[in-house]
mmCIF file of C-alpha atoms in Angstrom:
data_model
loop_
_atom_site.group_PDB
_atom_site.id
_atom_site.type_symbol
_atom_site.label_atom_id
_atom_site.label_comp_id
_atom_site.label_asym_id
_atom_site.label_seq_id
_atom_site.Cartn_x
_atom_site.Cartn_y
_atom_site.Cartn_z
ATOM 1 C CA MET A 1 -6.899 -14.478 14.439
ATOM 2 C CA LEU A 2 -6.266 -13.113 11.056
ATOM 3 C CA SER A 3 -7.607 -14.994 7.966
ATOM 4 C CA PHE A 4 -4.546 -16.546 6.228
ATOM 5 C CA VAL A 5 -3.273 -19.062 3.595
ATOM 6 C CA LEU A 6 -0.690 -21.479 4.431
ATOM 7 C CA ASP A 7 0.416 -23.770 1.430
ATOM 8 C CA GLY A 8 3.468 -25.180 -0.311
ATOM 9 C CA PRO A 9 5.999 -27.843 0.809
ATOM 10 C CA ASP A 10 6.027 -28.438 4.666
ATOM 11 C CA ASP A 11 9.696 -29.106 4.745
ATOM 12 C CA ALA A 12 10.891 -25.772 2.689
ATOM 13 C CA PRO A 13 11.404 -22.400 4.375
ATOM 14 C CA ALA A 14 8.106 -20.158 4.428
ATOM 15 C CA ILE A 15 7.769 -16.837 2.896
ATOM 16 C CA LEU A 16 5.301 -14.646 4.725
ATOM 17 C CA TYR A 17 3.796 -12.173 2.378
ATOM 18 C CA LEU A 18 2.513 -8.877 3.764
ATOM 19 C CA HIS A 19 0.277 -7.112 1.207
ATOM 20 C CA GLY A 20 -0.381 -3.422 0.744
ATOM 21 C CA LEU A 21 -3.273 -1.019 1.652
ATOM 22 C CA GLY A 22 -6.434 -1.798 -0.245
ATOM 23 C CA MET A 23 -5.322 -5.173 -1.373
ATOM 24 C CA ALA A 24 -5.395 -8.592 0.339
ATOM 25 C CA GLY A 25 -3.388 -11.902 0.029
ATOM 26 C CA TRP A 26 -4.679 -12.526 -3.686
ATOM 27 C CA CYS A 27 -2.185 -9.906 -4.807
ATOM 28 C CA TRP A 28 0.682 -12.216 -4.148
ATOM 29 C CA ASP A 29 -0.652 -15.031 -6.209
ATOM 30 C CA PRO A 30 1.593 -14.177 -9.482
ATOM 31 C CA VAL A 31 4.658 -14.061 -7.143
ATOM 32 C CA ARG A 32 3.855 -17.216 -5.493
ATOM 33 C CA ALA A 33 3.420 -19.047 -8.675
ATOM 34 C CA ASP A 34 7.203 -18.497 -9.333
ATOM 35 C CA LEU A 35 8.074 -19.626 -5.882
ATOM 36 C CA THR A 36 6.320 -22.936 -5.481
ATOM 37 C CA ASP A 37 9.382 -24.422 -3.809
ATOM 38 C CA PHE A 38 8.741 -22.367 -0.962
ATOM 39 C CA GLY A 39 6.026 -22.538 1.602
ATOM 40 C CA ALA A 40 3.958 -19.668 1.647
ATOM 41 C CA LEU A 41 2.025 -17.820 4.524
ATOM 42 C CA VAL A 42 -0.347 -15.249 3.351
ATOM 43 C CA PRO A 43 -2.445 -13.323 5.815
ATOM 44 C CA ASP A 44 -5.085 -10.772 4.969
ATOM 45 C CA MET A 45 -4.481 -7.834 7.503
ATOM 46 C CA PRO A 46 -7.236 -6.187 9.538
ATOM 47 C CA GLY A 47 -10.027 -4.645 7.377
ATOM 48 C CA HIS A 48 -8.868 -6.483 4.169
ATOM 49 C CA GLY A 49 -10.042 -9.630 2.460
ATOM 50 C CA GLY A 50 -10.946 -12.295 4.657
ATOM 51 C CA SER A 51 -10.016 -10.249 7.799
ATOM 52 C CA ALA A 52 -12.223 -7.421 6.818
ATOM 53 C CA ALA A 53 -14.533 -7.932 9.946
ATOM 54 C CA MET A 54 -11.622 -7.148 12.051
ATOM 55 C CA PRO A 55 -11.172 -3.250 12.433
ATOM 56 C CA TRP A 56 -7.947 -1.703 11.423
ATOM 57 C CA GLU A 57 -6.525 -0.293 14.797
ATOM 58 C CA THR A 58 -2.842 0.525 14.462
ATOM 59 C CA LEU A 59 0.284 -0.613 12.749
ATOM 60 C CA ALA A 60 1.797 -2.029 15.921
ATOM 61 C CA HIS A 61 -1.656 -3.952 16.610
ATOM 62 C CA THR A 62 -1.507 -5.486 13.140
ATOM 63 C CA ALA A 63 2.249 -6.563 13.551
ATOM 64 C CA ASP A 64 1.099 -8.404 16.737
ATOM 65 C CA SER A 65 -1.777 -9.978 14.960
ATOM 66 C CA VAL A 66 0.518 -11.177 12.088
ATOM 67 C CA ILE A 67 3.024 -12.524 14.746
ATOM 68 C CA ASP A 68 0.221 -14.607 16.073
ATOM 69 C CA VAL A 69 -0.112 -16.230 12.587
ATOM 70 C CA VAL A 70 3.589 -16.867 12.275
ATOM 71 C CA GLU A 71 3.303 -18.573 15.330
ATOM 72 C CA THR A 72 1.112 -21.263 13.858
ATOM 73 C CA LEU A 73 4.086 -22.547 12.108
ATOM 74 C CA PRO A 74 6.849 -24.948 13.965
ATOM 75 C CA ALA A 75 9.223 -22.949 15.815
ATOM 76 C CA GLY A 76 12.273 -24.412 13.902
ATOM 77 C CA ARG A 77 10.884 -23.562 10.464
ATOM 78 C CA PRO A 78 12.795 -20.719 8.945
ATOM 79 C CA VAL A 79 10.513 -17.759 7.749
ATOM 80 C CA TYR A 80 11.351 -15.166 5.205
ATOM 81 C CA LEU A 81 9.442 -11.955 5.645
ATOM 82 C CA VAL A 82 8.398 -9.974 2.516
ATOM 83 C CA GLY A 83 6.304 -6.742 2.810
ATOM 84 C CA GLN A 84 5.210 -4.124 0.191
ATOM 85 C CA SER A 85 3.968 -0.753 0.979
ATOM 86 C CA LEU A 86 1.465 -0.914 4.082
ATOM 87 C CA GLY A 87 2.895 -4.514 4.520
ATOM 88 C CA ALA A 88 6.417 -3.232 4.801
ATOM 89 C CA TYR A 89 5.720 -1.037 7.450
ATOM 90 C CA VAL A 90 4.036 -3.694 9.486
ATOM 91 C CA GLY A 91 7.091 -5.826 8.622
ATOM 92 C CA TRP A 92 9.551 -3.419 9.977
ATOM 93 C CA LEU A 93 7.802 -3.401 13.158
ATOM 94 C CA MET A 94 7.592 -7.147 13.297
ATOM 95 C CA LEU A 95 11.465 -7.284 12.803
ATOM 96 C CA GLY A 96 11.636 -5.325 15.996
ATOM 97 C CA LYS A 97 9.223 -7.348 18.078
ATOM 98 C CA ARG A 98 10.277 -10.715 16.990
ATOM 99 C CA PRO A 99 13.810 -10.600 15.628
ATOM 100 C CA ASP A 100 14.515 -14.298 16.489
ATOM 101 C CA ARG A 101 11.499 -15.567 14.148
ATOM 102 C CA PHE A 102 12.919 -14.374 10.632
ATOM 103 C CA ALA A 103 15.801 -15.299 8.852
ATOM 104 C CA ARG A 104 15.826 -12.655 6.151
ATOM 105 C CA ALA A 105 13.572 -10.061 4.799
ATOM 106 C CA VAL A 106 12.665 -7.943 1.750
ATOM 107 C CA LEU A 107 10.720 -4.586 2.294
ATOM 108 C CA SER A 108 9.550 -2.464 -0.422
ATOM 109 C CA GLY A 109 7.891 0.949 -0.813
ATOM 110 C CA PHE A 110 8.217 2.363 2.617
ATOM 111 C CA HIS A 111 9.974 5.278 4.472
ATOM 112 C CA ILE A 112 11.787 5.458 7.765
ATOM 113 C CA GLY A 113 12.522 9.155 7.948
ATOM 114 C CA HIS A 114 10.415 12.290 7.747
ATOM 115 C CA LEU A 115 7.878 12.263 4.652
ATOM 116 C CA ARG A 116 7.794 15.780 2.811
ATOM 117 C CA TRP A 117 4.325 17.199 2.164
ATOM 118 C CA ARG A 118 3.079 15.055 4.818
ATOM 119 C CA PRO A 119 -0.247 16.892 5.324
ATOM 120 C CA LEU A 120 -0.899 16.551 1.520
ATOM 121 C CA TYR A 121 -0.489 12.808 1.695
ATOM 122 C CA ARG A 122 -2.670 12.627 4.696
ATOM 123 C CA LEU A 123 -5.331 14.448 2.760
ATOM 124 C CA ALA A 124 -4.867 12.149 -0.184
ATOM 125 C CA TYR A 125 -5.810 9.066 2.165
ATOM 126 C CA VAL A 126 -9.139 10.970 3.359
ATOM 127 C CA ILE A 127 -9.917 11.235 -0.399
ATOM 128 C CA ASN A 128 -8.845 7.856 -1.221
ATOM 129 C CA GLY A 129 -11.048 6.410 1.606
ATOM 130 C CA SER A 130 -13.985 8.129 -0.041
ATOM 131 C CA MET A 131 -13.119 6.432 -3.353
ATOM 132 C CA PHE A 132 -13.465 3.059 -1.975
ATOM 133 C CA ALA A 133 -17.218 3.657 -1.568
ATOM 134 C CA VAL A 134 -17.761 4.764 -5.538
ATOM 135 C CA PRO A 135 -17.303 1.717 -7.858
ATOM 136 C CA SER A 136 -16.850 3.619 -10.721
ATOM 137 C CA LEU A 137 -13.812 5.301 -9.190
ATOM 138 C CA LEU A 138 -12.417 2.111 -8.356
ATOM 139 C CA TRP A 139 -12.572 0.688 -11.812
ATOM 140 C CA LEU A 140 -10.761 3.821 -12.961
ATOM 141 C CA PHE A 141 -7.976 3.199 -10.382
ATOM 142 C CA SER A 142 -7.719 -0.446 -11.170
ATOM 143 C CA GLY A 143 -6.335 0.494 -14.714
ATOM 144 C CA VAL A 144 -3.040 1.462 -13.079
ATOM 145 C CA LEU A 145 -2.382 -2.191 -12.153
ATOM 146 C CA GLY A 146 -1.782 -2.934 -15.850
ATOM 147 C CA ASP A 147 -3.453 -6.308 -15.668
ATOM 148 C CA PRO A 148 -7.260 -6.789 -16.298
ATOM 149 C CA GLN A 149 -7.391 -9.775 -13.896
ATOM 150 C CA ALA A 150 -5.726 -7.967 -11.160
ATOM 151 C CA GLY A 151 -7.791 -5.016 -11.801
ATOM 152 C CA SER A 152 -10.976 -7.092 -11.286
ATOM 153 C CA ARG A 153 -9.880 -8.691 -8.302
ATOM 154 C CA PHE A 154 -8.966 -5.354 -6.807
ATOM 155 C CA VAL A 155 -12.517 -3.853 -7.387
ATOM 156 C CA GLU A 156 -14.035 -7.174 -6.132
ATOM 157 C CA GLY A 157 -11.946 -7.066 -3.092
ATOM 158 C CA ALA A 158 -12.544 -3.302 -2.287
ATOM 159 C CA LYS A 159 -16.266 -3.989 -1.724
ATOM 160 C CA VAL A 160 -15.569 -5.400 1.753
ATOM 161 C CA ILE A 161 -12.921 -2.627 2.634
ATOM 162 C CA ARG A 162 -14.312 0.173 4.707
ATOM 163 C CA PRO A 163 -13.364 3.691 3.808
ATOM 164 C CA ARG A 164 -12.241 4.142 7.526
ATOM 165 C CA THR A 165 -9.717 1.468 6.968
ATOM 166 C CA ILE A 166 -8.020 3.054 4.132
ATOM 167 C CA ARG A 167 -8.052 6.423 5.994
ATOM 168 C CA ARG A 168 -6.647 5.203 9.247
ATOM 169 C CA ALA A 169 -4.086 2.759 7.838
ATOM 170 C CA GLY A 170 -2.920 5.221 5.087
ATOM 171 C CA ILE A 171 -2.462 8.109 7.604
ATOM 172 C CA GLN A 172 -0.522 5.990 9.903
ATOM 173 C CA ALA A 173 1.731 4.886 7.146
ATOM 174 C CA VAL A 174 2.409 8.440 6.181
ATOM 175 C CA ASP A 175 2.959 9.463 9.799
ATOM 176 C CA PHE A 176 5.268 6.505 10.516
ATOM 177 C CA ARG A 177 8.233 6.755 12.667
ATOM 178 C CA SER A 178 10.390 3.717 13.678
ATOM 179 C CA PRO A 179 10.164 2.820 17.373
ATOM 180 C CA THR A 180 12.755 4.259 19.697
ATOM 181 C CA GLY A 181 15.591 1.876 19.691
ATOM 182 C CA LEU A 182 14.720 0.077 16.493
ATOM 183 C CA THR A 183 17.288 2.033 14.188
ATOM 184 C CA ALA A 184 18.480 -0.946 12.514
ATOM 185 C CA PRO A 185 17.036 -4.164 11.368
ATOM 186 C CA PRO A 186 18.274 -7.359 13.188
ATOM 187 C CA VAL A 187 18.205 -9.542 10.110
ATOM 188 C CA PRO A 188 19.734 -9.224 6.919
ATOM 189 C CA LEU A 189 17.310 -6.877 4.850
ATOM 190 C CA LEU A 190 16.864 -5.961 1.279
ATOM 191 C CA ALA A 191 15.390 -2.510 1.087
ATOM 192 C CA VAL A 192 13.694 -1.632 -2.210
ATOM 193 C CA SER A 193 12.133 1.256 -3.868
ATOM 194 C CA GLY A 194 11.411 2.717 -7.176
ATOM 195 C CA SER A 195 12.807 5.816 -8.558
ATOM 196 C CA LYS A 196 9.519 7.311 -9.208
ATOM 197 C CA GLU A 197 8.311 6.896 -5.592
ATOM 198 C CA PRO A 198 8.009 9.861 -3.044
ATOM 199 C CA GLY A 199 11.405 11.196 -2.031
ATOM 200 C CA ALA A 200 11.312 9.680 1.458
ATOM 201 C CA ILE A 201 10.399 6.175 0.083
ATOM 202 C CA ARG A 202 12.973 6.694 -2.753
ATOM 203 C CA LEU A 203 15.870 7.609 -0.460
ATOM 204 C CA THR A 204 15.134 4.993 2.505
ATOM 205 C CA PRO A 205 17.043 1.930 0.982
ATOM 206 C CA ASN A 206 20.275 3.754 0.467
ATOM 207 C CA ARG A 207 19.801 5.559 3.663
ATOM 208 C CA LEU A 208 19.286 2.276 5.546
ATOM 209 C CA ALA A 209 22.136 0.609 3.700
ATOM 210 C CA ALA A 210 24.508 3.449 4.569
ATOM 211 C CA GLU A 211 23.906 3.109 8.228
ATOM 212 C CA ASN A 212 23.607 -0.512 8.658
ATOM 213 C CA PRO A 213 26.001 -3.287 7.265
ATOM 214 C CA ASN A 214 23.177 -5.905 7.165
ATOM 215 C CA VAL A 215 21.081 -3.899 4.757
ATOM 216 C CA ASP A 216 21.414 -3.925 1.041
ATOM 217 C CA ALA A 217 19.570 -1.209 -1.133
ATOM 218 C CA LEU A 218 17.979 -1.627 -4.529
ATOM 219 C CA VAL A 219 16.403 1.442 -6.244
ATOM 220 C CA LEU A 220 14.642 0.267 -9.579
ATOM 221 C CA ASP A 221 14.935 2.867 -12.320
ATOM 222 C CA GLY A 222 11.565 4.160 -13.737
ATOM 223 C CA ARG A 223 9.393 2.246 -11.303
ATOM 224 C CA ASP A 224 6.472 3.714 -9.169
ATOM 225 C CA HIS A 225 4.955 2.567 -6.000
ATOM 226 C CA LEU A 226 2.776 -0.156 -7.536
ATOM 227 C CA TRP A 227 5.875 -1.709 -9.530
ATOM 228 C CA PRO A 228 5.727 -5.158 -7.478
ATOM 229 C CA LEU A 229 2.149 -5.775 -8.607
ATOM 230 C CA LYS A 230 2.903 -4.720 -12.295
ATOM 231 C CA GLU A 231 6.185 -6.663 -12.419
ATOM 232 C CA PRO A 232 5.547 -9.831 -10.167
ATOM 233 C CA VAL A 233 7.960 -12.035 -12.268
ATOM 234 C CA ARG A 234 10.781 -9.540 -11.481
ATOM 235 C CA TYR A 235 9.704 -9.242 -7.967
ATOM 236 C CA SER A 236 9.694 -12.928 -7.533
ATOM 237 C CA ALA A 237 13.191 -13.148 -9.152
ATOM 238 C CA ILE A 238 14.403 -10.682 -6.399
ATOM 239 C CA LEU A 239 12.946 -12.759 -3.748
ATOM 240 C CA ARG A 240 14.633 -15.813 -5.045
ATOM 241 C CA SER A 241 17.948 -13.977 -5.168
ATOM 242 C CA GLN A 242 17.515 -13.248 -1.327
ATOM 243 C CA PHE A 243 16.086 -16.490 -0.078
ATOM 244 C CA LYS A 244 17.345 -20.108 -0.148
ATOM 245 C CA SER A 245 14.699 -22.866 -0.403
#
């Protein structure tokens, strides 16, 4: 089973936090600090953090692995699903696999339709995979997180992530297509993006909201793909607006 942390009040709804590529459950700590009245279920996905020894296979396999973690909770306990970037793709698949298990969801930084310049993004993940073997490049990238402590944790955590994990998971996200039959989320969903994200990601919230009455869209002006890590207080406020403790 995946490595995971479960804490917070047992009698409150639990928020399931799914991290992005190259991160691990630690990246949610600042958000969780503002949401201590909720339970927190925080897995490390395959190839990351405490689950680094488990090879990354596919998005669908990871969704099944996270569902196994969710099943450790009592069946009647409400679960809210939160996913950012890679975690959002996994979360979308989980909503299709187990729609009965989640009360609401917030997914940010993902796309459903065709991603323009797909070959270039695939190449970028091949390059990024190699970067994970070069500490000086990791330190250079860590600066974009905007917080020295987060940057240090990123570099330390990257030591256990294999380049193959970055390549495979990143390319699978680039190539993502929603499974046949899963055209609408089965639970209320807030889809979030930043105005500076790639076009398909930036447009996904409004496209989903236009097609599905149970989807709300939020596009944040001037934000890039990493904004949830740079602005955890704002992210936690968005989550609180969607969930009830």
